[in-house]
Structure formats: structure tokens, C-alpha cells
Short mmCIF file of C-alpha atoms and ligand atoms in Angstrom, two decimals:
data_model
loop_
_atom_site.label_atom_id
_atom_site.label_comp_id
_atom_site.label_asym_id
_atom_site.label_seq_id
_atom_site.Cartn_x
_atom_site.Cartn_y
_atom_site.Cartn_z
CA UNK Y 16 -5.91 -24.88 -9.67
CA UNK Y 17 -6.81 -24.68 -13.71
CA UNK Y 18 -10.23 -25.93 -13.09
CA UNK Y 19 -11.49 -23.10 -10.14
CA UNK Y 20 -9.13 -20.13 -12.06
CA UNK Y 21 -10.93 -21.18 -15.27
CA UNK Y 22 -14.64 -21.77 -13.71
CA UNK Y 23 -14.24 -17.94 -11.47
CA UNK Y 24 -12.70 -16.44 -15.02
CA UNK Y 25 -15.63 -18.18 -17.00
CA UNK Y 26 -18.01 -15.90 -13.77
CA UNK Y 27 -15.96 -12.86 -13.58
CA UNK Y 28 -14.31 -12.63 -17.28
CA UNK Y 29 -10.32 -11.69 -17.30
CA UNK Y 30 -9.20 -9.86 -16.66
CA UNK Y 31 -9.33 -10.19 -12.62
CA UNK Y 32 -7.51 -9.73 -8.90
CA UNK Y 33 -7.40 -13.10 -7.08
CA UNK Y 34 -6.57 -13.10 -3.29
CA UNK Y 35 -5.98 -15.69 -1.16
CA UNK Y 36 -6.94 -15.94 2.70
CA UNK Y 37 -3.93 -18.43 3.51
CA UNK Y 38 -1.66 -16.22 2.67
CA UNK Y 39 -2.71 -13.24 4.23
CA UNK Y 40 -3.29 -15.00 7.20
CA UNK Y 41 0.58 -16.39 7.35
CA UNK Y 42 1.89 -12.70 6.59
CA UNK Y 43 0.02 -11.33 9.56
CA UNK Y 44 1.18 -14.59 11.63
CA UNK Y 45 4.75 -13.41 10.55
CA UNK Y 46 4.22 -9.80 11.13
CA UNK Y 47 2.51 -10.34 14.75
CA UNK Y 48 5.35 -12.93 15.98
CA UNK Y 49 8.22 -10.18 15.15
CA UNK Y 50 6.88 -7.84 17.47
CA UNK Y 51 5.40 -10.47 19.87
CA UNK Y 52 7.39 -8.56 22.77
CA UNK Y 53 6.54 -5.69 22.68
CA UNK Y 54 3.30 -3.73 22.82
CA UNK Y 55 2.10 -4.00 19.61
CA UNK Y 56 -0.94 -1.61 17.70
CA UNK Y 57 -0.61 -2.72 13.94
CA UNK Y 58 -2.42 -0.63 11.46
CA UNK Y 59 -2.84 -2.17 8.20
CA UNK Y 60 -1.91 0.42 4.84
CA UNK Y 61 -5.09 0.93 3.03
CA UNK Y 62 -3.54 2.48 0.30
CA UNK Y 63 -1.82 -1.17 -0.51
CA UNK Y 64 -5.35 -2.25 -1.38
CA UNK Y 65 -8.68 -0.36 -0.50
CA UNK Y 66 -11.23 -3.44 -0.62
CA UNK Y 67 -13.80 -3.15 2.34
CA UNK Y 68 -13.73 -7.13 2.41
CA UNK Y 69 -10.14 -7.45 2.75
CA UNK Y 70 -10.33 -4.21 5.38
CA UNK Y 71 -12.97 -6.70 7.45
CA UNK Y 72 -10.66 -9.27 6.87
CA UNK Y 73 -8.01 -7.13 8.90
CA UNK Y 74 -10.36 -6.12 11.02
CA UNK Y 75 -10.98 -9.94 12.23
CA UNK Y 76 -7.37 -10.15 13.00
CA UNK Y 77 -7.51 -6.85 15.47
CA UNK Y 78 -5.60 -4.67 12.69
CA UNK Y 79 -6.84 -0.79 12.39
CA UNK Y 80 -6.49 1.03 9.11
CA UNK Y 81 -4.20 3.87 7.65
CA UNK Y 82 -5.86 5.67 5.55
CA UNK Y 83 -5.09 8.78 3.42
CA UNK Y 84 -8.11 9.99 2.38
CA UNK Y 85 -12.20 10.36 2.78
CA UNK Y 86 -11.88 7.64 0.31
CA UNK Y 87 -9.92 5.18 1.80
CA UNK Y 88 -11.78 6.11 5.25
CA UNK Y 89 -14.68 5.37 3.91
CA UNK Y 90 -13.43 1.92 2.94
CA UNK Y 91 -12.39 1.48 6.30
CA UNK Y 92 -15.71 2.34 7.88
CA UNK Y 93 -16.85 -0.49 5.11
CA UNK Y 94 -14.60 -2.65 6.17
CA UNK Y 95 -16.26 -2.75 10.24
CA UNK Y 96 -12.27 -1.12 11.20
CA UNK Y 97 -13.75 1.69 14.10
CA UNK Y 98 -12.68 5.28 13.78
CA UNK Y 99 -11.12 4.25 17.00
CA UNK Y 100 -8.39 2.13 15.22
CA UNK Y 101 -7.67 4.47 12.80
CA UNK Y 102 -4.45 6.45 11.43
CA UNK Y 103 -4.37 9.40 8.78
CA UNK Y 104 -1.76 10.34 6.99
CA UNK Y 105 -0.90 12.35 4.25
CA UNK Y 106 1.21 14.58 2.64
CA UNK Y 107 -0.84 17.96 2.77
CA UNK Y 108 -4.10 18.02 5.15
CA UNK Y 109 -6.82 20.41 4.53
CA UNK Y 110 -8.61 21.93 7.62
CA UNK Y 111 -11.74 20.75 6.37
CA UNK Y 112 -10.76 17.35 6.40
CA UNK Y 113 -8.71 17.65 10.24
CA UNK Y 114 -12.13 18.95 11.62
CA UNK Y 115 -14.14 15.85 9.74
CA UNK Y 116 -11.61 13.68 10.76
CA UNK Y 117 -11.40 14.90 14.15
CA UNK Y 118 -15.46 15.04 14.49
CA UNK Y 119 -15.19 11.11 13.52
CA UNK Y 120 -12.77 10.34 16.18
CA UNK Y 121 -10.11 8.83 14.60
CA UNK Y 122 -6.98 7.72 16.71
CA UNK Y 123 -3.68 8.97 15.80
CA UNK Y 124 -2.54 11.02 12.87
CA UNK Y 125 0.85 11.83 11.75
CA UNK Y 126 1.86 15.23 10.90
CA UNK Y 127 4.17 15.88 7.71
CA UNK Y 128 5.18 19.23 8.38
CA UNK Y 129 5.95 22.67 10.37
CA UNK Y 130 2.99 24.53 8.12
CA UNK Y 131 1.05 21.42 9.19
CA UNK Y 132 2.04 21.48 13.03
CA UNK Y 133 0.86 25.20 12.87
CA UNK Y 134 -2.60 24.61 11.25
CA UNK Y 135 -3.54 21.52 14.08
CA UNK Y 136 -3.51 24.75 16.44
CA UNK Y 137 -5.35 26.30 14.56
CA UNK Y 138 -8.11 24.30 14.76
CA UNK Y 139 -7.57 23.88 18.58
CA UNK Y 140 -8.13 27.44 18.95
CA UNK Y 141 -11.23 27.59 16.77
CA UNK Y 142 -12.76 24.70 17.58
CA UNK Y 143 -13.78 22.82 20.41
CA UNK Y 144 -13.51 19.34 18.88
CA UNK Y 145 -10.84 16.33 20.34
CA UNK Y 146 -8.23 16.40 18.47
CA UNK Y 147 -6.78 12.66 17.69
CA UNK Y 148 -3.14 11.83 19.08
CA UNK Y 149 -0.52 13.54 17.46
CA UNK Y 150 3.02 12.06 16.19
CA UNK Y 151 5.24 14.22 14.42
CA UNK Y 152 6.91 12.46 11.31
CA UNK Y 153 10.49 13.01 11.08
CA UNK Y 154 12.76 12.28 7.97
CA UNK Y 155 15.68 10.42 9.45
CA UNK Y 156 17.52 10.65 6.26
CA UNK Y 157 18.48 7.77 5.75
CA UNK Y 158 19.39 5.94 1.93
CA UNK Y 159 17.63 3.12 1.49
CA UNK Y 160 17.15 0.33 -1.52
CA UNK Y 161 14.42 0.87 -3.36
CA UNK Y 162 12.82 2.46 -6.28
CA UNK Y 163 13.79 5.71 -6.43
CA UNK Y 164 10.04 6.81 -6.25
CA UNK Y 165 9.14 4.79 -3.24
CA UNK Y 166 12.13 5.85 -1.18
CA UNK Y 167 10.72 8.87 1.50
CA UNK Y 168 13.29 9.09 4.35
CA UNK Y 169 15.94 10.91 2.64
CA UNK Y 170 16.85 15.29 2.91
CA UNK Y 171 15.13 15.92 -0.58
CA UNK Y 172 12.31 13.94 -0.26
CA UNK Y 173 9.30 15.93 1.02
CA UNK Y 174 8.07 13.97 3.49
CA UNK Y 175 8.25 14.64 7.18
CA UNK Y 176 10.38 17.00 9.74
CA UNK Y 177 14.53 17.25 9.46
CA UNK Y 178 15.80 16.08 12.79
CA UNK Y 179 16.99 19.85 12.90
CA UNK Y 180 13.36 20.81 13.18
CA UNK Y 181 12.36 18.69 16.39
CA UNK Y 182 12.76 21.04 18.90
CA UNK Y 183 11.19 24.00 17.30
CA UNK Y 184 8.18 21.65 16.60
CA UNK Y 185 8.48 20.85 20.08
CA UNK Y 186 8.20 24.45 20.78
CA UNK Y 187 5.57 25.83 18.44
CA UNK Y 188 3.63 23.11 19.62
CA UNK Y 189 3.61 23.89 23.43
CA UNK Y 190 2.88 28.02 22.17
CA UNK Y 191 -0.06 26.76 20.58
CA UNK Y 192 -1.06 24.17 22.94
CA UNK Y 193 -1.15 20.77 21.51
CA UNK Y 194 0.68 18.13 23.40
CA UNK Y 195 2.50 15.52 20.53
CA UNK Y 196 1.99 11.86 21.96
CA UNK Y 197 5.49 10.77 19.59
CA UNK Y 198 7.25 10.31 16.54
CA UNK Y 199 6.47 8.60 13.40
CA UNK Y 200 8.72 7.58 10.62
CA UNK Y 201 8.14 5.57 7.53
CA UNK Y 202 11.79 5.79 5.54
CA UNK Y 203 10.08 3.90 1.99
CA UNK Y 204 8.43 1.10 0.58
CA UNK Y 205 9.75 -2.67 -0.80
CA UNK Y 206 12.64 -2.69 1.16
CA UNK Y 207 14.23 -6.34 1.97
CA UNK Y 208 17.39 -4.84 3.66
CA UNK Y 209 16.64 -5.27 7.69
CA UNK Y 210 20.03 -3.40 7.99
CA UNK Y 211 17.98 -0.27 7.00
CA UNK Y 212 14.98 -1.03 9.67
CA UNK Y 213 17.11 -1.45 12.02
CA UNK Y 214 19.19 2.09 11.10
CA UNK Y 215 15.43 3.78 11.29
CA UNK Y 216 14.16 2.03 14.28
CA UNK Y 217 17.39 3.03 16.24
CA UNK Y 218 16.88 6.34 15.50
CA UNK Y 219 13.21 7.07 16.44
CA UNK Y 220 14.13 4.33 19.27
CA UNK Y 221 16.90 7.43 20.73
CA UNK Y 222 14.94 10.16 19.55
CA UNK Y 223 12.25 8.93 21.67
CA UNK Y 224 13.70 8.41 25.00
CA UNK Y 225 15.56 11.67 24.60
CA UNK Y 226 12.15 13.56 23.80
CA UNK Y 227 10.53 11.34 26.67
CA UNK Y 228 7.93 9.95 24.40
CA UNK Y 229 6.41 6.65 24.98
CA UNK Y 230 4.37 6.15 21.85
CA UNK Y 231 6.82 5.47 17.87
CA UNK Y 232 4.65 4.92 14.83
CA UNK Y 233 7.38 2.78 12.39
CA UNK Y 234 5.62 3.22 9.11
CA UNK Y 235 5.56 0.02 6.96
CA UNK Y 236 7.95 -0.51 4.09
CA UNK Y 237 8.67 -4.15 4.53
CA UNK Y 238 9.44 -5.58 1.40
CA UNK Y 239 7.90 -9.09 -0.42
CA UNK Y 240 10.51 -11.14 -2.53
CA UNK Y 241 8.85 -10.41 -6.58
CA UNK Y 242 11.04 -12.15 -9.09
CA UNK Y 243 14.44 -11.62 -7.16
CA UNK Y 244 13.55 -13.42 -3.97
CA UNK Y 245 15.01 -11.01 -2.09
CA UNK Y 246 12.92 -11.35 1.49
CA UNK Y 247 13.46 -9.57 5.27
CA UNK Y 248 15.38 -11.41 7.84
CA UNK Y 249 12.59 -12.09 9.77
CA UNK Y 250 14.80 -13.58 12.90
CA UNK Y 251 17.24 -10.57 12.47
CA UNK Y 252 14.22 -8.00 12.65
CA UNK Y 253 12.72 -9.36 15.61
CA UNK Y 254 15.83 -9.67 17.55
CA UNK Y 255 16.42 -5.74 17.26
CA UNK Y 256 12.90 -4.97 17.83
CA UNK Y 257 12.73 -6.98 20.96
CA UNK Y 258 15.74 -4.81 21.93
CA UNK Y 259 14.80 -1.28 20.75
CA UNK Y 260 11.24 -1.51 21.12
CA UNK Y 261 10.33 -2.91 24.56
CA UNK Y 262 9.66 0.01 26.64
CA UNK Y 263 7.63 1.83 23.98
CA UNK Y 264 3.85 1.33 22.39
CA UNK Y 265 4.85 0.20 18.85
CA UNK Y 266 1.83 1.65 16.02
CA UNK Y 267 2.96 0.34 12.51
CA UNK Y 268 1.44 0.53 9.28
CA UNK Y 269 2.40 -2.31 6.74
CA UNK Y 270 0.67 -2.68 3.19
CA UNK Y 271 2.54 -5.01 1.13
CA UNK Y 272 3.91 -7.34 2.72
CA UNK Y 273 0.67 -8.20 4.82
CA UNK Y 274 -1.34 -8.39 1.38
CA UNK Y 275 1.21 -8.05 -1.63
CA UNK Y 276 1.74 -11.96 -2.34
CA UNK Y 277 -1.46 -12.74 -1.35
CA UNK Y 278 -3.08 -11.43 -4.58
CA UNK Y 279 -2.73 -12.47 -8.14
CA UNK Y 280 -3.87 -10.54 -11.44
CA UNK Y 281 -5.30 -13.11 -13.77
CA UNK Y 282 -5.53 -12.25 -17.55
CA UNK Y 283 -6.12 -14.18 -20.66
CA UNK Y 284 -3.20 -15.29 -23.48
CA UNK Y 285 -4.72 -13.94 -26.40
CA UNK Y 286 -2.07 -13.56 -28.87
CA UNK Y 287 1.74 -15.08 -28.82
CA UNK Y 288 3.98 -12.93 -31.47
CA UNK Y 289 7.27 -13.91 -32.26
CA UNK Y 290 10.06 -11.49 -32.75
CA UNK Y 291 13.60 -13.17 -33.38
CA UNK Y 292 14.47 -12.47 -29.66
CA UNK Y 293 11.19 -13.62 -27.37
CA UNK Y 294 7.72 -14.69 -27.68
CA UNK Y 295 5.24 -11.67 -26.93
CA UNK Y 296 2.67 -12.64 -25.35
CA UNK Y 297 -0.41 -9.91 -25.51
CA UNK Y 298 -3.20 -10.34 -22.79
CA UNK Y 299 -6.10 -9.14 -22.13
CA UNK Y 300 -5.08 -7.35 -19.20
CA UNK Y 301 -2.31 -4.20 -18.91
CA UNK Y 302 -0.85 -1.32 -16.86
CA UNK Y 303 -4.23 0.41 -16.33
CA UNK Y 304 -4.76 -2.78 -13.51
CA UNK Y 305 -1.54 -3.60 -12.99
CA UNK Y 306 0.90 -0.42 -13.27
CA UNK Y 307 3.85 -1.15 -11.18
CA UNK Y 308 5.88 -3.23 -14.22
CA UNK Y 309 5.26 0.11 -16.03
CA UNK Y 310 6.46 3.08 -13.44
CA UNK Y 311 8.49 1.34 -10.94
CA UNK Y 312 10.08 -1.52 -13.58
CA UNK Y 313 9.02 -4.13 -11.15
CA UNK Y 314 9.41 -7.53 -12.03
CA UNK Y 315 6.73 -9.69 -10.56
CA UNK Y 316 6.91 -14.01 -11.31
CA UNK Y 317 4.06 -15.50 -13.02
CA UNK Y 318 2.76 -19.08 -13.94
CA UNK Y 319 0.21 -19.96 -16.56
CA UNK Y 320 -2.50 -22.84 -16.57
CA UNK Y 321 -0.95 -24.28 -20.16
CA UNK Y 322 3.10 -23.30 -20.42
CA UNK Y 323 4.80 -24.39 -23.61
CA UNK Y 324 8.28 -25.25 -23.04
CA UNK Y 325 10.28 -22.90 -24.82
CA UNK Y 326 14.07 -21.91 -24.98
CA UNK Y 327 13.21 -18.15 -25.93
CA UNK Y 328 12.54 -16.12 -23.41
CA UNK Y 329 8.66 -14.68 -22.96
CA UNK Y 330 7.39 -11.13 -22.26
CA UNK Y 331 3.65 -11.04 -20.86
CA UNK Y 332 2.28 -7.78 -22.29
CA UNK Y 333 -1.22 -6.02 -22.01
CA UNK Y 334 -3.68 -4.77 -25.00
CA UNK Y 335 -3.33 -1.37 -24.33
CA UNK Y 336 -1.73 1.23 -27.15
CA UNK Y 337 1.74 1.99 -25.20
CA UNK Y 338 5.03 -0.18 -25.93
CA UNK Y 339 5.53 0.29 -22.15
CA UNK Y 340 1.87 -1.75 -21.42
CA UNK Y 341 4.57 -4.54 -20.32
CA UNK Y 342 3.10 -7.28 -17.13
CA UNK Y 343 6.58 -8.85 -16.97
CA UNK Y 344 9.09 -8.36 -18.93
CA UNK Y 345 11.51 -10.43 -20.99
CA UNK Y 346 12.13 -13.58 -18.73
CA UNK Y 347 13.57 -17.34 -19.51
CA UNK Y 348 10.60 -19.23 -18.73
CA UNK Y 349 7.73 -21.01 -20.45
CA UNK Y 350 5.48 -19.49 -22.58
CA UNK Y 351 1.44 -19.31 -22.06
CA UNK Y 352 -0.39 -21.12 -24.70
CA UNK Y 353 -2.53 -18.57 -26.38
CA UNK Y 354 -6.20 -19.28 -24.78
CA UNK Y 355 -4.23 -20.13 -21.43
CA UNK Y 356 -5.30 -18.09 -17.87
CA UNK Y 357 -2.05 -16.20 -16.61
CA UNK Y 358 -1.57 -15.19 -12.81
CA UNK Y 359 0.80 -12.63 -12.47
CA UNK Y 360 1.90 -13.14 -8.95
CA UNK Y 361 2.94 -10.48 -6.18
CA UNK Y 362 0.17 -8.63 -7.22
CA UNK Y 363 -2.15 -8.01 -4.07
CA UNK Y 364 -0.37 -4.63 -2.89
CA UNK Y 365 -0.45 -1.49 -5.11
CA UNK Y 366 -2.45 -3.62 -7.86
CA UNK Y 367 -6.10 -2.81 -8.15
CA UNK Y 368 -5.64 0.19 -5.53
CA UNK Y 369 -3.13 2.23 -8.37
CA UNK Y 370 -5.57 1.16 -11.11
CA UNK Y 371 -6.84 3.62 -13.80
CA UNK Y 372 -9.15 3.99 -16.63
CA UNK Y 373 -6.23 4.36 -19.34
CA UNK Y 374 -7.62 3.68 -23.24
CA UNK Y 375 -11.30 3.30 -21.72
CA UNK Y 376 -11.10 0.03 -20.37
CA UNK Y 377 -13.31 -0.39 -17.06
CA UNK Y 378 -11.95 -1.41 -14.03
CA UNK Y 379 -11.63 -5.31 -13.16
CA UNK Y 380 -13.48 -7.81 -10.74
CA UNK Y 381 -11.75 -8.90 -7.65
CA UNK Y 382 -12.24 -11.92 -5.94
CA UNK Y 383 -11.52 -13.90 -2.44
CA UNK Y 384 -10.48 -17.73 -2.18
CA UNK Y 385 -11.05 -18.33 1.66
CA UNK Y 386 -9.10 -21.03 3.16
CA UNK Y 387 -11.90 -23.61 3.12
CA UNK Y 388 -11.61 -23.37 -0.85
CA UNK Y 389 -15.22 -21.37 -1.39
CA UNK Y 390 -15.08 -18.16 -3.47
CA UNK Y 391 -16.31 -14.59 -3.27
CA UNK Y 392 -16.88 -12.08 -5.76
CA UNK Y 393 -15.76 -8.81 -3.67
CA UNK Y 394 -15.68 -5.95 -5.83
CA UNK Y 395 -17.84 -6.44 -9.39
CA UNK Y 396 -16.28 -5.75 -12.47
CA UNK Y 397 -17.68 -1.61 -13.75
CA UNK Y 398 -19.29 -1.42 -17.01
CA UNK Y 399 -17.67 -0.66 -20.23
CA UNK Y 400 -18.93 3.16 -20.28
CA UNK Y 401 -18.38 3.24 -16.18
CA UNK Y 402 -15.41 6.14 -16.82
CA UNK Y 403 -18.18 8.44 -18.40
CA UNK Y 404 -19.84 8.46 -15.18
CA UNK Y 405 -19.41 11.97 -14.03
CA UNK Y 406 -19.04 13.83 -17.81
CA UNK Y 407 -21.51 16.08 -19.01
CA UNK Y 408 -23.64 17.15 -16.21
CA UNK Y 409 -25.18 20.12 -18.14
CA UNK Y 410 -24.36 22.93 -15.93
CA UNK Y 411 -23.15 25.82 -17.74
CA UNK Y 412 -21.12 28.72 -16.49
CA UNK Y 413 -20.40 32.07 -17.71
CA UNK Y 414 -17.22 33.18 -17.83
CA UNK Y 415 -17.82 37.10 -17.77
CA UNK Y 416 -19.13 36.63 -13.89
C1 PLP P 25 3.41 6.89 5.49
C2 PLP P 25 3.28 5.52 4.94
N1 PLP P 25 3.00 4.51 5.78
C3 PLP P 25 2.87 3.24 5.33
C4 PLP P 25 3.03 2.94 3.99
C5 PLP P 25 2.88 1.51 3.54
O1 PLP P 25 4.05 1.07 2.99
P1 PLP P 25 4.25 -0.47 2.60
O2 PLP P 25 3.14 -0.86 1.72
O3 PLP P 25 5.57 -0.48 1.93
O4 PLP P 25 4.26 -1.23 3.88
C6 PLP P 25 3.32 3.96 3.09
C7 PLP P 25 3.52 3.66 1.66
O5 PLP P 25 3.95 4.38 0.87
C8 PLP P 25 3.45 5.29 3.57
O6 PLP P 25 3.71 6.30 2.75
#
């Protein structure tokens, strides 16, 4: 592996995102076997990782897209994914973008709220556009074992309906005449617990058939095993799914764990400094690429192309000007040789797609292995200056108007 990591780093400079089609191809594998009983519409998360060339890669396998925003959409469209296949989401819609959304003929979207229930008939009554299907999220409230900031199915998190609030959805939606094809539920992200899936799809699995809806969008969620190795019962989830799920259509929307260990982030060792505790070792790279060490203390593995045994334990840092600029922290392990290429592993889901311009540093290159070993630059690396982009565009207002 040296020899390709160093030639694409010696094309692309470090630092860079790495994916790899094998693996992405056994996650989906994985993913399609659990529900292989059931009628099955995966969507894939865009927000996990926006790259048109990974969307087409989705695509190929039959997966639609969730998407957010006109951004991620867009990305979508990019990507070949039809507006046919296609979920929204989001946490607070604007009319503009239900009637452009609507206009493009997306398929489903998922509605977060009452205020948001009420605006949907609003634009039935003013305009004579399809609407897409409509699934009402609901917050099950249920605890789950996460991050704190990437857990969304509990009473104070402001994501979906209460179940106290279903039947005077149900209601305001027949007064202003929209007919609701199901539920949706997503209850957080990285979770390795199937316990929890199985809590959540049990109760949008009752919910349903009391409600007399057909169609259950599951969210994603599924968690990857980082440093811990913590991974889903795979055998465990399917078994309940086979049960729960086989009278319903099944829409789902996974992001990490279809593309989350299929990525790496590859810096450079540039400097090893010792303190009496650990070696740090500063990259080239940091949290403005890779920002989940930094604001969810994730601990992702890594491997380097020259370790040098050591009994101290090593701390991978970026360049930037923040003590928190930390890849992974303090862990027993080898330490790079200064010169050395570093993949920081896990890194395929909320990598490149959370990614900033912090301390002026331009966003990186990403890159696809494909099985057959050839390479593809997929996103080029922006300029040095790229964040000035949209600054200064002379126009002048006056503030007494
Ligand atoms: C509504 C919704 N669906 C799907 C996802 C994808 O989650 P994951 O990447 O954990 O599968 C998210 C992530 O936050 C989400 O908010």
C-alpha cells in the first residue's frame, strides 16, 4: 500500500480523503442482506459525504439520496440519483424550497413538525404543483448511546412529532387536505446497540398498523466500530426486521455505515515532539478536514506507512493554532516516522462533508481506489486563496434607506 498512498500523495499533495470501492461495496452487501425480506427502498445519507462520484456510485447499486439541502440535491442530480429516488429532510423547510422541491419531483419528504405540517397545506392550497409523499417524523423518545450531539429521538431534542401529537397531525392534515403516506423516525447517529433499533423499529412497526399506514421511513443511525470495535449485530437486526417489517415498504436512509470505513484521511508526519508523557505527532492535516476527534471526541484507529516502535503512547495532531486540532488522541501504539503518510481510518462519513476553511487552509483532494486497483481524482484540491471567493464584491449600500 506505501508505494500507491505515496505515488497519489506525490499527485494530490496531503493532505487527502481516500475511499475505497471494496468496502463500500461489502457495507451495502451487508445493509441489503438485513432487509433481504422485506420490501426494501434504501436511500443513501448525503450529508455522510456529498461527492457526486460516490452519489453515482450509489446510484449503480439502485440506492436514492437524502438530501437536506439545494446543495446536497444538487450533488445528487450530479451524482445520475433521479429526483424520483429522492428524500428531503430537514429541520426547518422554507416554502420556497417545498415548491422547488416539489416542481423537481422528488419522492418522499419527511416532515419535522406541526408548523411544518401546516405550511405543506399551504402550498396545496396555493399551488397546483404534486406534492411528494408525505411521512410525518415522530420522536419516539427513546435514550440511546451516543454522543450527546448526535442523539435526536429523545423529548428535548427538537426533532420530529411527540407521539402525543399524532392524531392532531392526523387531523390538521385531513382539514387541510394532504393525505400522509407514513411515519418516519431516525432516533440518532453511531449507534452499535441493535437493542435500541429494535426499541425504535417496534414502535413505528405498532404505530403503523394502528394508523393503517403501509409505508415506515427508519432513518439511518447504524453505527461503524472506530477505535472501540464496537459493531451492530448484524444477525440480531435482521431477525427483528424480518419480523417487524414484512408487511410494510421499508425507506431507510444510512450514511455512515454504508461509507464511514470506506474512507481514509491521509496526512503527512511532519514534526514528532516529545513531551515526558507521549510523542506528538503534528501533521499536515487537522480539524478543519477532519472535525469529528474535535466536537464529538471520536476516536478513530490509524496506521502509518513507517511506525517506530515505541512504548509511549502517540497523539496524531493537525497544524492548525487550537490545542484541540487533535486527529487521534493519546493512544499506545507506534509512532509515524516524521516524513511518513498517515491514514486516519473511519474517516469516509462526516469527514470531508463537515469540512471548513478554519486558519485559511483550502479544502483537500479526494480520491477513489476502485476495486480493480486504478485511481481517480474525484474532487480537486481548491486553491490556497479559494475561501476569498465570494469577499468584496463592491456593492455598496446605504444605510439611511
Ligand atoms: C434524519 C436523518 N436521517 C439519516 C441520517 C444519517 O445518519 P447515519 O449517518 O448515522 O446513518 C441522519 C444523520 O444525522 C439524519 O439526521
Amino acid at each position: 500500500m506505501k508505494p500507491l498512498l505515496e505515488h497519489i500523495a506525490n499527485a494530490v499533495n496531503t493532505p487527502f480523503f481516500l475511499y475505497h470501492e471494496s468496502m463500500i461495496k461489502s457495507r451495502i452487501e451487508d445493509v441489503l442482506n438485513v432487509f433481504s425480506t422485506v420490501d426494501f427502498q434504501p436511500t443513501f445519507a448525503v450529508k455522510a459525504n456529498a461527492n457526486p462520484f460516490l452519489l453515482s456510485v450509489f446510484h449503480a447499486y439502485g440506492i436514492g439520496a437524502d438530501f437536506i439541502s439545494r446543495g446536497e440535491f444538487e450533488a445528487s442530480r450530479a451524482g445520475g440519483i433521479p429526483t424520483s429516488k429522492m428524500t428531503w429532510n430537514g429541520n426547518v423547510k422554507s416554502e420556497d424550497d417545498m415548491l422547488f422541491f416539489s416542481k423537481q419531483g422528488i419522492q418522499n419528504v419527511n416532515i419535522d413538525s406541526i408548523g411544518e405540517l401546516q405550511k405543506w397545506g399551504h402550498l396545496k392550497k396555493n399551488h397546483n404543483v404534486p406534492l411528494p409523499s408525505l411521512f410525518l417524523r415522530i420522536n419516539p423518545s427513546i435514550e440511546v448511546s451516543t454522543h450527546p450531539y448526535i442523539k435526536t429521538g429523545m423529548k428535548q431534542h427538537k426533532f420530529g412529532i411527540s407521539l402525543h401529537d399524532i392524531d392532531t397531525c392526523l387531523r390538521i392534515a385531513q382539514e387541510v387536505g394532504l393525505t400522509l403516506q407514513g411515519f418516519h423516525i431516525h432516533i440518532g447517529s453511531q449507534i452499535t446497540d441493535s437493542d435500541s433499533f429494535e426499541k425504535a423499529y417496534s414502535t413505528i412497526s405498532k404505530l403503523s398498523r394502528q394508523y393503517g399506514f403501509t409505508n415506515i421511513n427508519i432513518g439511518g443511525g447504524w453505527g461503524i466500530p472506530y477505535f472501540d470495535k464496537k459493531q451492530l449485530d448484524l444477525q440480531q437486526m435482521k431477525s427483528f426486521v424480518t419480523s417487524l417489517f414484512s408487511h410494510f415498504r421499508i425507506w431507510c436512509e444510512m450514511g455512515r455505515y454504508l461509507i464511514g470505513e470506506a474512507g481514509w484521511y491521509i496526512v503527512r508526519a511532519c514534526e514528532n515532539r516529545e513531551s515526558e508523557v507521549e510523542t506528538m505527532c503534528i501533521t499536515d492535516g487537522g480539524m478543519n478536514h477532519l472535525l469529528r476527534p474535535s466536537l464529538y471526541k471520536a476516536h478513530h484507529s490509524f496506521s502509518s506507512t513507517d511506525p517506530i516502535p515505541q512504548k509511549k503512547s502517540v497523539r496524531i495532531m493537525g497544524r492548525l493554532c487550537e490545542t484541540g486540532d487533535i486527529l487521534v488522541p493519546s493512544t499506545v501504539q507506534n509512532c509515524p516516522k516524521e516524513g511518513s503518510l498517515i491514514a486516519i481510518h473511519q474517516s469516509g462519513a462526516y469527514g470531508f462533508s463537515m469540512a471548513n476553511h478554519y486558519n485559511g487552509f483550502p479544502l483537500p483532494a479526494e480520491v477513489f481506489l476502485s476495486q480493480n486497483g486504478e485511481w481517480t481524482i474525484i474532487r480537486k484540491a481548491e486553491s490556497n486563496t479559494c475561501f476569498l471567493d465570494q469577499c468584496d464584491s463592491g456593492e455598496r449600500y446605504d444605510i439611511t434607506h
